[in-house]
PDB file of C-alpha atoms in Angstrom:
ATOM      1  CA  UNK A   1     -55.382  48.177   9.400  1.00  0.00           C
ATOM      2  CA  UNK A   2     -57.248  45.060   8.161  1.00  0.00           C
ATOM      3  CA  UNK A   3     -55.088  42.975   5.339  1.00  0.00           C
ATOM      4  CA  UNK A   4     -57.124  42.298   2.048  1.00  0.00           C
ATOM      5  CA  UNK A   5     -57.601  38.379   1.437  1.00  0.00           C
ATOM      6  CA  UNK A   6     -55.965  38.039  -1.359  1.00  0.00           C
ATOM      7  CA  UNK A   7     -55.004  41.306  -2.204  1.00  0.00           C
ATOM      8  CA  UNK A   8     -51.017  42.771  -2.420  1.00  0.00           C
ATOM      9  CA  UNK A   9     -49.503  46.477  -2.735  1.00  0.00           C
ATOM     10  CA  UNK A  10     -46.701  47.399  -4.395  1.00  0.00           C
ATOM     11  CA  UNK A  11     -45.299  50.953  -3.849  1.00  0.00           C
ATOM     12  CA  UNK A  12     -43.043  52.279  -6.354  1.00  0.00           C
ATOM     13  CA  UNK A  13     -41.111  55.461  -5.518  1.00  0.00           C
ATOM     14  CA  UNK A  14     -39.864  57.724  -8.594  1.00  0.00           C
ATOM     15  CA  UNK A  15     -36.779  60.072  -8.754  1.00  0.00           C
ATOM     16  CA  UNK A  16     -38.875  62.674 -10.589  1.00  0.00           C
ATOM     17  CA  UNK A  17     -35.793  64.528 -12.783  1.00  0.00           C
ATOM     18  CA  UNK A  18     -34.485  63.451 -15.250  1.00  0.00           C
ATOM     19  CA  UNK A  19     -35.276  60.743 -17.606  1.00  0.00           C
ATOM     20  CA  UNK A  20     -35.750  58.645 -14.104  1.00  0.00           C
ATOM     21  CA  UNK A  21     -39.602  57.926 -13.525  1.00  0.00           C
ATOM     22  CA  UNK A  22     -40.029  57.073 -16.953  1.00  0.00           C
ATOM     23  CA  UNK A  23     -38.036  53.665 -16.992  1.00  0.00           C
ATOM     24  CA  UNK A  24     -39.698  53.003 -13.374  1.00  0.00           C
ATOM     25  CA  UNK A  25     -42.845  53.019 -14.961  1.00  0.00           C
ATOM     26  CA  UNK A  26     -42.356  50.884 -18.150  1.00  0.00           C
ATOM     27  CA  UNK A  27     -40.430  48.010 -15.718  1.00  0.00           C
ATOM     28  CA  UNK A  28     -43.831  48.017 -13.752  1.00  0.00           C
ATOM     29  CA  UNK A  29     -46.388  47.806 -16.950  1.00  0.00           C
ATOM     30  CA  UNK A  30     -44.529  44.718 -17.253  1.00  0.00           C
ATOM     31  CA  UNK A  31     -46.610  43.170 -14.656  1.00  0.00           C
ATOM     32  CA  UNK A  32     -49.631  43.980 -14.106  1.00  0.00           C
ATOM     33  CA  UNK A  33     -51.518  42.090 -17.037  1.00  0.00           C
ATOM     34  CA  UNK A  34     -49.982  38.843 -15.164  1.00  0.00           C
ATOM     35  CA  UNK A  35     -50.768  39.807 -11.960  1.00  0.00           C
ATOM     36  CA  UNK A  36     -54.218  41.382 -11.731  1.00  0.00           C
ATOM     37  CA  UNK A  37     -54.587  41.196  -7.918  1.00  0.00           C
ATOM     38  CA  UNK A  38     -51.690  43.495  -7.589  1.00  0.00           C
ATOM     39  CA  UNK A  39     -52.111  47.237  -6.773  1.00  0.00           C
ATOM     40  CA  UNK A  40     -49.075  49.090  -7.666  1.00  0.00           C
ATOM     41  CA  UNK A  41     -49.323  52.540  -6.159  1.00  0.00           C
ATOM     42  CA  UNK A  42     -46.826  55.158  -8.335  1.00  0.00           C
ATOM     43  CA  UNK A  43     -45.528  57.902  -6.092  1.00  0.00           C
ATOM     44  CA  UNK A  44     -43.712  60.448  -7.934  1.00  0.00           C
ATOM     45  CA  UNK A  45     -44.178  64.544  -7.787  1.00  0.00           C
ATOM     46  CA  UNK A  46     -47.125  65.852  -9.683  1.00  0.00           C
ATOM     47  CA  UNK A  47     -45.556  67.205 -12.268  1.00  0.00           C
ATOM     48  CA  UNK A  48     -43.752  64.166 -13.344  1.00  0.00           C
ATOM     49  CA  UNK A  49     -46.726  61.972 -13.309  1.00  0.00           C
ATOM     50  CA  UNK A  50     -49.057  64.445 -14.959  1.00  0.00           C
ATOM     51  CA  UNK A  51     -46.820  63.688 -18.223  1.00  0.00           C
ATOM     52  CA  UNK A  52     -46.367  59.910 -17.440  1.00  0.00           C
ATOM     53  CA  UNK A  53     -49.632  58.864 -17.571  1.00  0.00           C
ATOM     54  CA  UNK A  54     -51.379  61.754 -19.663  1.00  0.00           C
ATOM     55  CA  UNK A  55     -48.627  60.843 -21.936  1.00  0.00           C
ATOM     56  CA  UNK A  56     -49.584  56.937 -21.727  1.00  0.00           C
ATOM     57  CA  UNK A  57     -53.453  57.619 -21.421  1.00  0.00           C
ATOM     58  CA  UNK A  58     -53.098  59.482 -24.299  1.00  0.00           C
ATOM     59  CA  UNK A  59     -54.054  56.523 -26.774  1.00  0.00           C
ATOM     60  CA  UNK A  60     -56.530  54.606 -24.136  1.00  0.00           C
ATOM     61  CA  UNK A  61     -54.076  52.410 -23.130  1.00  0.00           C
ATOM     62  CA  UNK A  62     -55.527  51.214 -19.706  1.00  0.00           C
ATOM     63  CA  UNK A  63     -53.470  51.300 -15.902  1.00  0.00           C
ATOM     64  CA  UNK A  64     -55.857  48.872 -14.246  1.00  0.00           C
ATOM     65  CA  UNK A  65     -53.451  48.122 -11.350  1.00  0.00           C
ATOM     66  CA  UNK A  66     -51.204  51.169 -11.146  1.00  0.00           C
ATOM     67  CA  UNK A  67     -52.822  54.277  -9.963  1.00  0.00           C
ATOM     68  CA  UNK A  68     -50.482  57.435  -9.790  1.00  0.00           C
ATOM     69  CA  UNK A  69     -50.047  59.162  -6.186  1.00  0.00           C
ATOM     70  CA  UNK A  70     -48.244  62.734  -5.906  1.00  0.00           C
ATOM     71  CA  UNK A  71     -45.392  63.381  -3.149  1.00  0.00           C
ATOM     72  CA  UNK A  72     -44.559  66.741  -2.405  1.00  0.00           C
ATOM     73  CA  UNK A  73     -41.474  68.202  -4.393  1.00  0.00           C
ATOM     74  CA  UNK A  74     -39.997  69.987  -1.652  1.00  0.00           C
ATOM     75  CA  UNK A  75     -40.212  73.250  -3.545  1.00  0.00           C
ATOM     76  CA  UNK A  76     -42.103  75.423  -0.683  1.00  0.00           C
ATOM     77  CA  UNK A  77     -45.194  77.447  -1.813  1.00  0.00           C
ATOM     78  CA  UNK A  78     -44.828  80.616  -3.755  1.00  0.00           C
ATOM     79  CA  UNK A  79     -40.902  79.873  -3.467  1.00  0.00           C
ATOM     80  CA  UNK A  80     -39.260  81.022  -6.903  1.00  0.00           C
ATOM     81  CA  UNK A  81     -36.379  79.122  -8.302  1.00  0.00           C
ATOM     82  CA  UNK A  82     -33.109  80.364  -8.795  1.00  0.00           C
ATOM     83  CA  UNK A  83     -32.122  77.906 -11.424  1.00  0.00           C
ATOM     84  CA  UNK A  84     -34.207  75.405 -13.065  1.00  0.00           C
ATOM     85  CA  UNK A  85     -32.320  72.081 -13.075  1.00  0.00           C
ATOM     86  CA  UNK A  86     -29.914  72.156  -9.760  1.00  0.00           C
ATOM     87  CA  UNK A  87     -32.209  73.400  -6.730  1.00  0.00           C
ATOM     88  CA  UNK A  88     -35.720  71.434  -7.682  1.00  0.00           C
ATOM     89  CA  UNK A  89     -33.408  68.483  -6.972  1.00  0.00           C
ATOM     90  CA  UNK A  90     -32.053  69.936  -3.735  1.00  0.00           C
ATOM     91  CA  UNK A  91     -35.270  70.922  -2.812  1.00  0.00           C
ATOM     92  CA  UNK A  92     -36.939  67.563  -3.175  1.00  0.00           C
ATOM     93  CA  UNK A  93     -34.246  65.916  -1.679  1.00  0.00           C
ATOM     94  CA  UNK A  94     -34.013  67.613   1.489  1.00  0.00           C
ATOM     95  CA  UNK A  95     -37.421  66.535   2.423  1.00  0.00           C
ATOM     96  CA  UNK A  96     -37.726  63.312   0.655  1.00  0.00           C
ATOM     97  CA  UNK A  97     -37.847  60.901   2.961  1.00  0.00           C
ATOM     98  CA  UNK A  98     -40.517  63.095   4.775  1.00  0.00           C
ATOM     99  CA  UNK A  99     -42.729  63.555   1.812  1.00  0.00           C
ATOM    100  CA  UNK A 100     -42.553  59.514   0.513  1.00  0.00           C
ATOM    101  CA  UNK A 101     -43.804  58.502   3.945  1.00  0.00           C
ATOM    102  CA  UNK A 102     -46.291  60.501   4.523  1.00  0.00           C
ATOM    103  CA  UNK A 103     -47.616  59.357   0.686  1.00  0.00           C
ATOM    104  CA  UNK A 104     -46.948  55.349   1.737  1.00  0.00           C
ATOM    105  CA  UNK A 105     -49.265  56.375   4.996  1.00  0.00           C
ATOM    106  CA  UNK A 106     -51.913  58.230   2.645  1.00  0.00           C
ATOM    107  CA  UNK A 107     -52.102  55.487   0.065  1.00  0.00           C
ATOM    108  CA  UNK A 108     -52.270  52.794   2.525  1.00  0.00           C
ATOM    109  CA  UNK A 109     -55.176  54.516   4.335  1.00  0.00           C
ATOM    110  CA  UNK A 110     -57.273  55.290   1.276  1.00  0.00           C
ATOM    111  CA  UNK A 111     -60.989  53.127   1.609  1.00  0.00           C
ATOM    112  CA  UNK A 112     -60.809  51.379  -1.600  1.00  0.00           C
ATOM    113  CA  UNK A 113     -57.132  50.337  -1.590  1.00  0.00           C
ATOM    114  CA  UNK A 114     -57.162  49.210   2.523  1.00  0.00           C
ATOM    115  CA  UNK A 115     -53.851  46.892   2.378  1.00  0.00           C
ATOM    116  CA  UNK A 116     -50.042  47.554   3.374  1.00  0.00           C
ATOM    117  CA  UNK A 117     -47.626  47.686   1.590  1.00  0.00           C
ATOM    118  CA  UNK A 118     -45.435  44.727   0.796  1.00  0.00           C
ATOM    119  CA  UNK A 119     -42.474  45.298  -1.395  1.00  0.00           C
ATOM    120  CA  UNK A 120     -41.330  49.090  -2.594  1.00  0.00           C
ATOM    121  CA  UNK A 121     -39.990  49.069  -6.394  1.00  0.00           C
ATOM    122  CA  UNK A 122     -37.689  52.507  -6.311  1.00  0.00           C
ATOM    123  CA  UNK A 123     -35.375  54.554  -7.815  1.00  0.00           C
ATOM    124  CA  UNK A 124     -32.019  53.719  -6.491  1.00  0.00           C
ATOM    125  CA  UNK A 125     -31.561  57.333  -5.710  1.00  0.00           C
ATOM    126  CA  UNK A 126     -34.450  57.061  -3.033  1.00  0.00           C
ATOM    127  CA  UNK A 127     -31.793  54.709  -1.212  1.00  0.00           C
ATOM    128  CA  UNK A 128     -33.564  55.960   2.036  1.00  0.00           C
ATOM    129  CA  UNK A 129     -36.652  54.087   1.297  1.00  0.00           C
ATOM    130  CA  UNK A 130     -34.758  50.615   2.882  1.00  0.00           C
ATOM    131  CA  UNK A 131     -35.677  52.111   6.036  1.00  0.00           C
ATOM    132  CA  UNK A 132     -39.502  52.112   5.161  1.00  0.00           C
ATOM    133  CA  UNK A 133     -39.003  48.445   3.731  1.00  0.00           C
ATOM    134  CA  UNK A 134     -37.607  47.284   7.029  1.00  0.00           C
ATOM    135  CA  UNK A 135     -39.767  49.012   8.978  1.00  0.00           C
ATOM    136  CA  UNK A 136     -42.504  46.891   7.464  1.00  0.00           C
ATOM    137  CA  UNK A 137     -40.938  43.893   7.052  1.00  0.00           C
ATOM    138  CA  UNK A 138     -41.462  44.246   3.283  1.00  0.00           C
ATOM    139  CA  UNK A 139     -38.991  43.159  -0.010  1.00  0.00           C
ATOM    140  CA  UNK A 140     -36.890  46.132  -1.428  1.00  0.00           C
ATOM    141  CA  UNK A 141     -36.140  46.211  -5.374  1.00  0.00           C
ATOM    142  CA  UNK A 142     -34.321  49.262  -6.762  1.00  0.00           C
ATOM    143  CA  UNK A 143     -33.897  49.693 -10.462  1.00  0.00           C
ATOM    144  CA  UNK A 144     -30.937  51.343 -11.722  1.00  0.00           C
ATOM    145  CA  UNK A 145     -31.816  53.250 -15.234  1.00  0.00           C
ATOM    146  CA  UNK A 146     -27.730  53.126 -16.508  1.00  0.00           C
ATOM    147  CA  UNK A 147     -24.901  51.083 -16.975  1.00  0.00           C
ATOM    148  CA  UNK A 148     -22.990  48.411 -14.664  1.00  0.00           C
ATOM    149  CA  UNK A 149     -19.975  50.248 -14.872  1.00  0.00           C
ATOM    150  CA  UNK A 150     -21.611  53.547 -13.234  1.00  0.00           C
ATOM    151  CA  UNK A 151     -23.345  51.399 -10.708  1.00  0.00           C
ATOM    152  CA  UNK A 152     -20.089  49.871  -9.627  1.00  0.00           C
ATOM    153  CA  UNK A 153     -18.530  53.076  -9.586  1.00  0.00           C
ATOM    154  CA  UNK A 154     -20.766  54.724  -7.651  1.00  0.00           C
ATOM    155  CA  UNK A 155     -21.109  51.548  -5.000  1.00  0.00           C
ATOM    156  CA  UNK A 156     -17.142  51.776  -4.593  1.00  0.00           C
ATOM    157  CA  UNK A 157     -17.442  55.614  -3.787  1.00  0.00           C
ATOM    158  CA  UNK A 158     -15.396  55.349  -0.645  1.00  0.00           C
ATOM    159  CA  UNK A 159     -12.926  53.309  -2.146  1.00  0.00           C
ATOM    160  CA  UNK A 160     -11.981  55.558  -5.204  1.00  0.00           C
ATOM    161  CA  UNK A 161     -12.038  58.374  -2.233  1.00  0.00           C
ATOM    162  CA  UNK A 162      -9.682  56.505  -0.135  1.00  0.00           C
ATOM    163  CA  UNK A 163      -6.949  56.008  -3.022  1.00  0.00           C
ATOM    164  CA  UNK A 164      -7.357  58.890  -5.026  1.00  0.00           C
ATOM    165  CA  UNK A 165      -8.796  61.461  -3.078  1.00  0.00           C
ATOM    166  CA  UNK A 166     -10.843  64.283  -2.900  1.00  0.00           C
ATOM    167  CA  UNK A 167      -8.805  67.529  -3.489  1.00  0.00           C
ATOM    168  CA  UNK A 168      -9.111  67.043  -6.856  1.00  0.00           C
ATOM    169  CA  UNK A 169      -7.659  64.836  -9.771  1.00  0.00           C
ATOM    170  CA  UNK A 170      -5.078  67.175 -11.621  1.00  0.00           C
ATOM    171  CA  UNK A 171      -1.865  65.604 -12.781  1.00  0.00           C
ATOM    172  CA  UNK A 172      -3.882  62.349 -12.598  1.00  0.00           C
ATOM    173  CA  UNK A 173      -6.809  62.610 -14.881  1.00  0.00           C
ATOM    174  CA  UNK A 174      -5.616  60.808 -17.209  1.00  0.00           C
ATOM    175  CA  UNK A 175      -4.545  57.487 -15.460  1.00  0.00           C
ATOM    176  CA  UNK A 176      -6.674  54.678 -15.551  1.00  0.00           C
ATOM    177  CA  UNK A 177      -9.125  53.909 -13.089  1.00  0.00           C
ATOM    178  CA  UNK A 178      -8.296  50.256 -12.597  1.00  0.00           C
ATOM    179  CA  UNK A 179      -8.882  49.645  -8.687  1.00  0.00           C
ATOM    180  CA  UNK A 180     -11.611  47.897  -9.835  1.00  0.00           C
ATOM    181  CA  UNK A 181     -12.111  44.654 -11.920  1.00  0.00           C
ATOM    182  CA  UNK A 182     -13.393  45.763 -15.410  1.00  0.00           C
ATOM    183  CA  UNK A 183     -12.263  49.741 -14.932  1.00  0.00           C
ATOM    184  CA  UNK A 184      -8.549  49.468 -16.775  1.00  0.00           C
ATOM    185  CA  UNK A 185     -10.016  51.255 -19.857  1.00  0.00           C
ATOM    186  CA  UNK A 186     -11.995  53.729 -17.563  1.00  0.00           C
ATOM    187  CA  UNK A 187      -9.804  56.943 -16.657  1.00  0.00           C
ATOM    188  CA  UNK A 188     -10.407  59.157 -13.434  1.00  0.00           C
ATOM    189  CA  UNK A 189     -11.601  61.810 -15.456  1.00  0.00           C
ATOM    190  CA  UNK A 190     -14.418  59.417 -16.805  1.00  0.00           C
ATOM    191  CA  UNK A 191     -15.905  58.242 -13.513  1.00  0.00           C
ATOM    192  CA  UNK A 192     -19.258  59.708 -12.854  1.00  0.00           C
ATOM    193  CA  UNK A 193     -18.876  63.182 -10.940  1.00  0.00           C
ATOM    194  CA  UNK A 194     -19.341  63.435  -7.627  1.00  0.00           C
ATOM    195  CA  UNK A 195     -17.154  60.888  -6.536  1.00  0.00           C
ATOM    196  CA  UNK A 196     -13.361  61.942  -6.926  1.00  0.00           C
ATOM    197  CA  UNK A 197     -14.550  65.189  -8.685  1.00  0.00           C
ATOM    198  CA  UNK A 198     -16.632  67.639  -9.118  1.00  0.00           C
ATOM    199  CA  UNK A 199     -19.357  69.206  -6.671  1.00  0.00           C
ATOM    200  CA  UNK A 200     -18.346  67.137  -3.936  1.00  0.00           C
ATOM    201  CA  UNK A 201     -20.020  69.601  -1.658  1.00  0.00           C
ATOM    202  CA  UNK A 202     -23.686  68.903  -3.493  1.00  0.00           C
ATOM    203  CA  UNK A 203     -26.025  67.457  -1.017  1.00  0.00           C
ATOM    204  CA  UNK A 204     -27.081  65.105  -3.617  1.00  0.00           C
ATOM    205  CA  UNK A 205     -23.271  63.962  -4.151  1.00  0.00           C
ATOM    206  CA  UNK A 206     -22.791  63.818  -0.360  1.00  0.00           C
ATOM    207  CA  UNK A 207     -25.388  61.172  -0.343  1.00  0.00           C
ATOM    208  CA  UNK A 208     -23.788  58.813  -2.527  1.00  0.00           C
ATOM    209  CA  UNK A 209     -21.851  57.044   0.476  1.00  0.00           C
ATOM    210  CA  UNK A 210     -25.276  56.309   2.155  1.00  0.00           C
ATOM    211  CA  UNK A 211     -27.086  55.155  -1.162  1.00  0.00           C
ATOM    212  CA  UNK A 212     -23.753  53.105  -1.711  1.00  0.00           C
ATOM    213  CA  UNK A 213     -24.083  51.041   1.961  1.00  0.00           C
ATOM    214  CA  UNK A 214     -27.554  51.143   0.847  1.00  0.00           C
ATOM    215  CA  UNK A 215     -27.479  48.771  -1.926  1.00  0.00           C
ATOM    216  CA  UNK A 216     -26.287  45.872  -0.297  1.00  0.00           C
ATOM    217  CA  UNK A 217     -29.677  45.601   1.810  1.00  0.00           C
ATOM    218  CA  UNK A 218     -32.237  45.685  -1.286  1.00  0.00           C
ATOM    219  CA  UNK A 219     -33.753  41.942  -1.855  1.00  0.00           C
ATOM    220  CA  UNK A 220     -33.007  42.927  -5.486  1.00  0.00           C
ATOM    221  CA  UNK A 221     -31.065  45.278  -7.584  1.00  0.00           C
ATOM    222  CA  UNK A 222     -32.354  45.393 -11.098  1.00  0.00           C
ATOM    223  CA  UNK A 223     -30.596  47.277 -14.007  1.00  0.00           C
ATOM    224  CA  UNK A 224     -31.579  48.380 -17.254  1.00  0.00           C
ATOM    225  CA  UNK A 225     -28.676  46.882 -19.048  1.00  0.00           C
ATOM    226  CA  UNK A 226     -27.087  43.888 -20.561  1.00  0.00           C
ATOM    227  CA  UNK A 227     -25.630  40.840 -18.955  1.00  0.00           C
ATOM    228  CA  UNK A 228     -22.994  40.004 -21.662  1.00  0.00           C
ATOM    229  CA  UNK A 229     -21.907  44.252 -22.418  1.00  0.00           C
ATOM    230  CA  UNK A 230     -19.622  44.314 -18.982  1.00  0.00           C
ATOM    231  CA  UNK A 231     -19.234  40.655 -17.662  1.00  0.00           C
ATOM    232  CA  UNK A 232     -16.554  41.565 -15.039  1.00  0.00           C
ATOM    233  CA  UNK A 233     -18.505  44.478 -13.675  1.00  0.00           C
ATOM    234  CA  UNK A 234     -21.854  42.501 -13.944  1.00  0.00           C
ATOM    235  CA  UNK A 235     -19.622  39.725 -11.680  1.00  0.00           C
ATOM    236  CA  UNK A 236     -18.157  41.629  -9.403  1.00  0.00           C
ATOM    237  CA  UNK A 237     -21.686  43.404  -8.577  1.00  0.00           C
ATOM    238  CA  UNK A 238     -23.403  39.675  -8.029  1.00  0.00           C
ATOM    239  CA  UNK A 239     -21.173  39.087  -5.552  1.00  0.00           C
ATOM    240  CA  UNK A 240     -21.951  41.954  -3.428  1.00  0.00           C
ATOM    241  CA  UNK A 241     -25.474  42.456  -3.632  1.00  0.00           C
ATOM    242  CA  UNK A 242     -28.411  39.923  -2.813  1.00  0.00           C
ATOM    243  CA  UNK A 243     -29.953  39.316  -6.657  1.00  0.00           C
ATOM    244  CA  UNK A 244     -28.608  41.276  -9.468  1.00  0.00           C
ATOM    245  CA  UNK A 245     -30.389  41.373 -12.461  1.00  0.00           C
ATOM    246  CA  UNK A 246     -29.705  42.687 -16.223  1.00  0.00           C
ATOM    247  CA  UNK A 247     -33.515  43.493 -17.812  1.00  0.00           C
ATOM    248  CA  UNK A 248     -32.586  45.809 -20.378  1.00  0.00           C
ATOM    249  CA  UNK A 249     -32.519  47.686 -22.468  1.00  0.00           C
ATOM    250  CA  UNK A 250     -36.061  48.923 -21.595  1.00  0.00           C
ATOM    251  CA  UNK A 251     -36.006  50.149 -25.557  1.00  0.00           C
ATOM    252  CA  UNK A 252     -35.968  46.782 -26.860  1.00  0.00           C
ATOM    253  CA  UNK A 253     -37.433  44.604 -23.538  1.00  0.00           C
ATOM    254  CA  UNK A 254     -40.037  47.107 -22.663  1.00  0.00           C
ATOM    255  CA  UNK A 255     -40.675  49.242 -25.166  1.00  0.00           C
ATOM    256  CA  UNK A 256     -43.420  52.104 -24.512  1.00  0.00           C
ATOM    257  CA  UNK A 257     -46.982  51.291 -25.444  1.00  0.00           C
ATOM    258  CA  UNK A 258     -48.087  54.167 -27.021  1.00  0.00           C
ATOM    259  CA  UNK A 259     -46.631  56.421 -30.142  1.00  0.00           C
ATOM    260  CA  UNK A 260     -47.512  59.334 -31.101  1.00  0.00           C
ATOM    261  CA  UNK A 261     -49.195  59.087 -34.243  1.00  0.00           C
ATOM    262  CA  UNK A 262     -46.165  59.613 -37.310  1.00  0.00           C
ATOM    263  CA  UNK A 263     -48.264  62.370 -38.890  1.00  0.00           C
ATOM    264  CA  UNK A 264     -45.283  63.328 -41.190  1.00  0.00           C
ATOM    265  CA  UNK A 265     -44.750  59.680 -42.539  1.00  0.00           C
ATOM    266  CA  UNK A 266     -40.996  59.351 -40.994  1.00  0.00           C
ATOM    267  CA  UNK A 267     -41.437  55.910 -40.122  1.00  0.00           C
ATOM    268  CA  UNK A 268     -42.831  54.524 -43.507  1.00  0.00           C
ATOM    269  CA  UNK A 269     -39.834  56.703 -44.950  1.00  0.00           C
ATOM    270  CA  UNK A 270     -37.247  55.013 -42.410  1.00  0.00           C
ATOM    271  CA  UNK A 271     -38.351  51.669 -43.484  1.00  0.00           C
ATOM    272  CA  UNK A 272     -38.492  51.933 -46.760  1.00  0.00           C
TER     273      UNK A 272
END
């Protein structure tokens, strides 16, 4: 494939569930006014970006240099769900890594955009796509939509598993989580589930291991939180991955561009 003069692509890979793709998206609109010569690809399932960028389009508020591209949800043809929230997540996770490449090959092929990809902005759930960024030599940011404090908990998986175990937290709920710096107020029962508790068995909560390892290789972790709001968890997370980086909160730092008109005059009330 022939390299563009001049010319870069970004791919950035959504977690379509959720409130997930949306913060993706506003952390990318960010830069495109600044850096014009940048394509930014958005792969995400068609659903999801059918109401991200109607939703956005919806008051003629331009994407110049982001251009939506679907990947396959994993939900086979004609297949009907047996719940609406658990197995779509299954589903798309069990091919996942299957379905982003072949999108990254598709994208990268099409006439008018004609230039690899160079860096991949994802969800940190897509923790698989540091094989794609190594594969072609590119830079690998993940964005993190929560708190330090669930980061951390979730990068220290194996080590919460090693001391408190997996058969369950009874008789123990209660005691506080402090095996880390900056957990002494957090109990056991309060760290995110699927780490010491409960389903363990999930395929998405057997992943977290891998996506734990996974976040020591990304050029760049960024977070949509506060520096100052958990300074020992915010430390203890610089010094274990590459660049860590507090850009939130997206509500206040990145804001989204278009309202729906206030038809009922709430705002004006709300101010006044």
């Amino acid at each position: 494939m022939t390299q563009s003069t001049g010319r870069r692509h970004v791919a950035v890979c959504a977690f379509p569930y959720g409130t997930h793709a949306a913060p993706l998206l506003r952390l990318v609109q960010r830069i495109p006014a600044t850096a014009p010569d940048i394509r930014f690809t958005f792969f995400n399932s068609q659903t999801s970006n059918d109401h991200l960028f109607s939703a956005a389009n919806g008051g003629a508020v331009p994407f110049p240099n982001i251009v939506p591209h679907t990947v396959h949800d994993g939900i086979p043809e004609g297949h009907v769900l047996s719940d609406p929230f658990d197995e779509p997540i299954t589903l798309f996770l069990s091919s996942a890594e299957e379905n982003v490449r072949k999108s990254v090959a598709e994208a990268e092929a099409e006439e008018e955009v004609g230039v690899e990809i160079s860096c991949l902005v994802t969800d940190t759930f897509l923790w698989f796509c540091h094989k794609i960024a190594e594969e072609k030599g590119a830079a690998w940011v993940l964005l993190w939509a929560a708190g330090d404090a669930v980061l951390a908990a979730y990068f220290h998986t194996e080590m919460f598993r090693s001391i408190i175990g997996v058969e369950g937290i009874q008789g123990c709920e209660d005691e506080a989580a402090n095996f880390l710096l900056g957990f002494s107020a957090i109990r056991i029962v309060d760290l995110p589930e699927g780490i010491v508790s409960g389903g363990l068995t999930d395929p998405f909560y057997e992943s977290l291991p891998s996506m734990a390892l996974a976040l020591s290789k990304a050029t760049a972790v960024v977070i949509n939180s506060i520096e100052e709001l958990e300074p020992e968890i915010t430390n203890n997370l610089k010094e274990r991955l590459q660049i860590f980086l507090n850009v939130g909160p997206f509500s206040i730092t990145s804001p989204p561009q278009i309202m729906k008109p206030d038809e009922y005059g709430c705002l004006s009330w709300v101010e006044g």
